[in-house]
């Protein structure tokens, strides 16, 4: 269990360092694009380092550390909750940033800046975690450092099946995100953490259950077993298709592309009262009779 304690201390250190970075960005940077860049970088760095260490515990710790899958899943839920509570509005996920762009909540320049910051953050997180493993503080890190250069692909299914799994995970995740994104953090954070834990548990044996293109790129693209284009199909096109399907199902349209609702009819809240044609017609008849009576009553000699 010493290896698990060291990993937990590493998680606390990473989250603390990223919180300091967020605090400094609020003090020193403007709340616009520069502040957004710092938040996305910190969130992506925090997510990547935590994911790599947690995957190491899941792959090696189950037989080398003496703890079961329940410990890893509990850590995954807690880390997901901490990420959701500490990200300060950052998504650390390219598909979420693209979803905000399609919902007209982010400009093209801001979206491009977010994607760039996410890429740099995940790349830096990968490099820092590899450096941390090279110190070999525990037996688990020693094993991980020895096998890291010869890592194998996380795709353990046929290519269409793997792309479908990643797309389905992204679809369910974005549906939950769209449903709870306006909710109170006390409801939103546990809901998203439970969703991530469930999807990782069910889809992890097939693809690793990343449903995050930036995270998958830093984690598994350098591993042997599949080509770069196959990784793109599974870990980029799959989650992107899942996000678009979730957005279309939830909204009925994609605001950035077209305004017409394709799935749901929008009824007007206000009812226009119908004109009482019958009453008006009945009100006209006496007037016509009176006019006719006056015209017929002529004086006689």
Phi, psi and omega in degrees: 000353179297322178297323178293320179296320178295321179294320178296319176297323177296319178299314179298320181295317181295313180297319178296317179296320179291327176294322176296320178296320178294319180296318179294323180294326177291325182282324190257334186253159176287156182286003182273228186296322182294318176294324177295320177299317181294319179295316180292322177297313181296317180295318180292320177298313180297317181293317183293313181297318180295320181294317180296316179293321180291323176294325175297317177295323182289322184275323185254323186293335182295328178247339180259343183253347176080018176237158188266182181293332181297326179293317181294318180293324176296316176298321179297316179296314181295318179294320177297321177293319178296319178298314181297328181277337187252353186290341175059045177091350178282153180257326183055029182212118181301324181292327177291320178296319177293326176296318176297323177295317181290336178273008180064026179262355181213141180280164177301320180294316180295322179295316178298320178295321178296316180297320178296315180296323178294319178296316179293321180295316179292322177296318177294320178297320177297316181294318180294320180293320176297321176296318179297320177294326182294342176287339176053056181289334179227172177295325178297318179291326177298315179294316181296319180294330180285324184264352184301317181295339182247038182291152179251163183296148177277354179279112180241036178209173176296157185300312177298320179297316180296317178296322178294321180296312179295321177295321179293319177298315178296321179299311181293320180297316182288329174298313178296319180297316179296327182286322189251002188293336177264003182279170177293145180305330179295335176263320185292314185296310178296326180296315179291322178296318178294323178296314179298318180296316180296315181293322178294321181292320185276322186257350181304319180296343183264314185226357188092346177054061177276311188038037177213104186302319181294318180294318179295322180298316181285337188266318192232351183294333181276355182277151180277160178125333178217156179278168180298319181293325177293321175297320179298316180299317185280312191261352174246304183290323179299304177298325179295317177296321177296320178296316180296320179295319179294318180295318180294320179292321183284317184269329188089348178202175175241102190306325182291333185260319179203149184267337184292134178279120185270340187248328187236138177273134181259111180271144180289142179284339186253129180262130179276121181294138180284143179289136180277081184294324183295316181296320179294321180295319178292328178288339180278334185297313179300323180297321180292324180291318180296321179295320179293324180295317179298323183287333181272339182275081179258144180294139179252151181282000000 
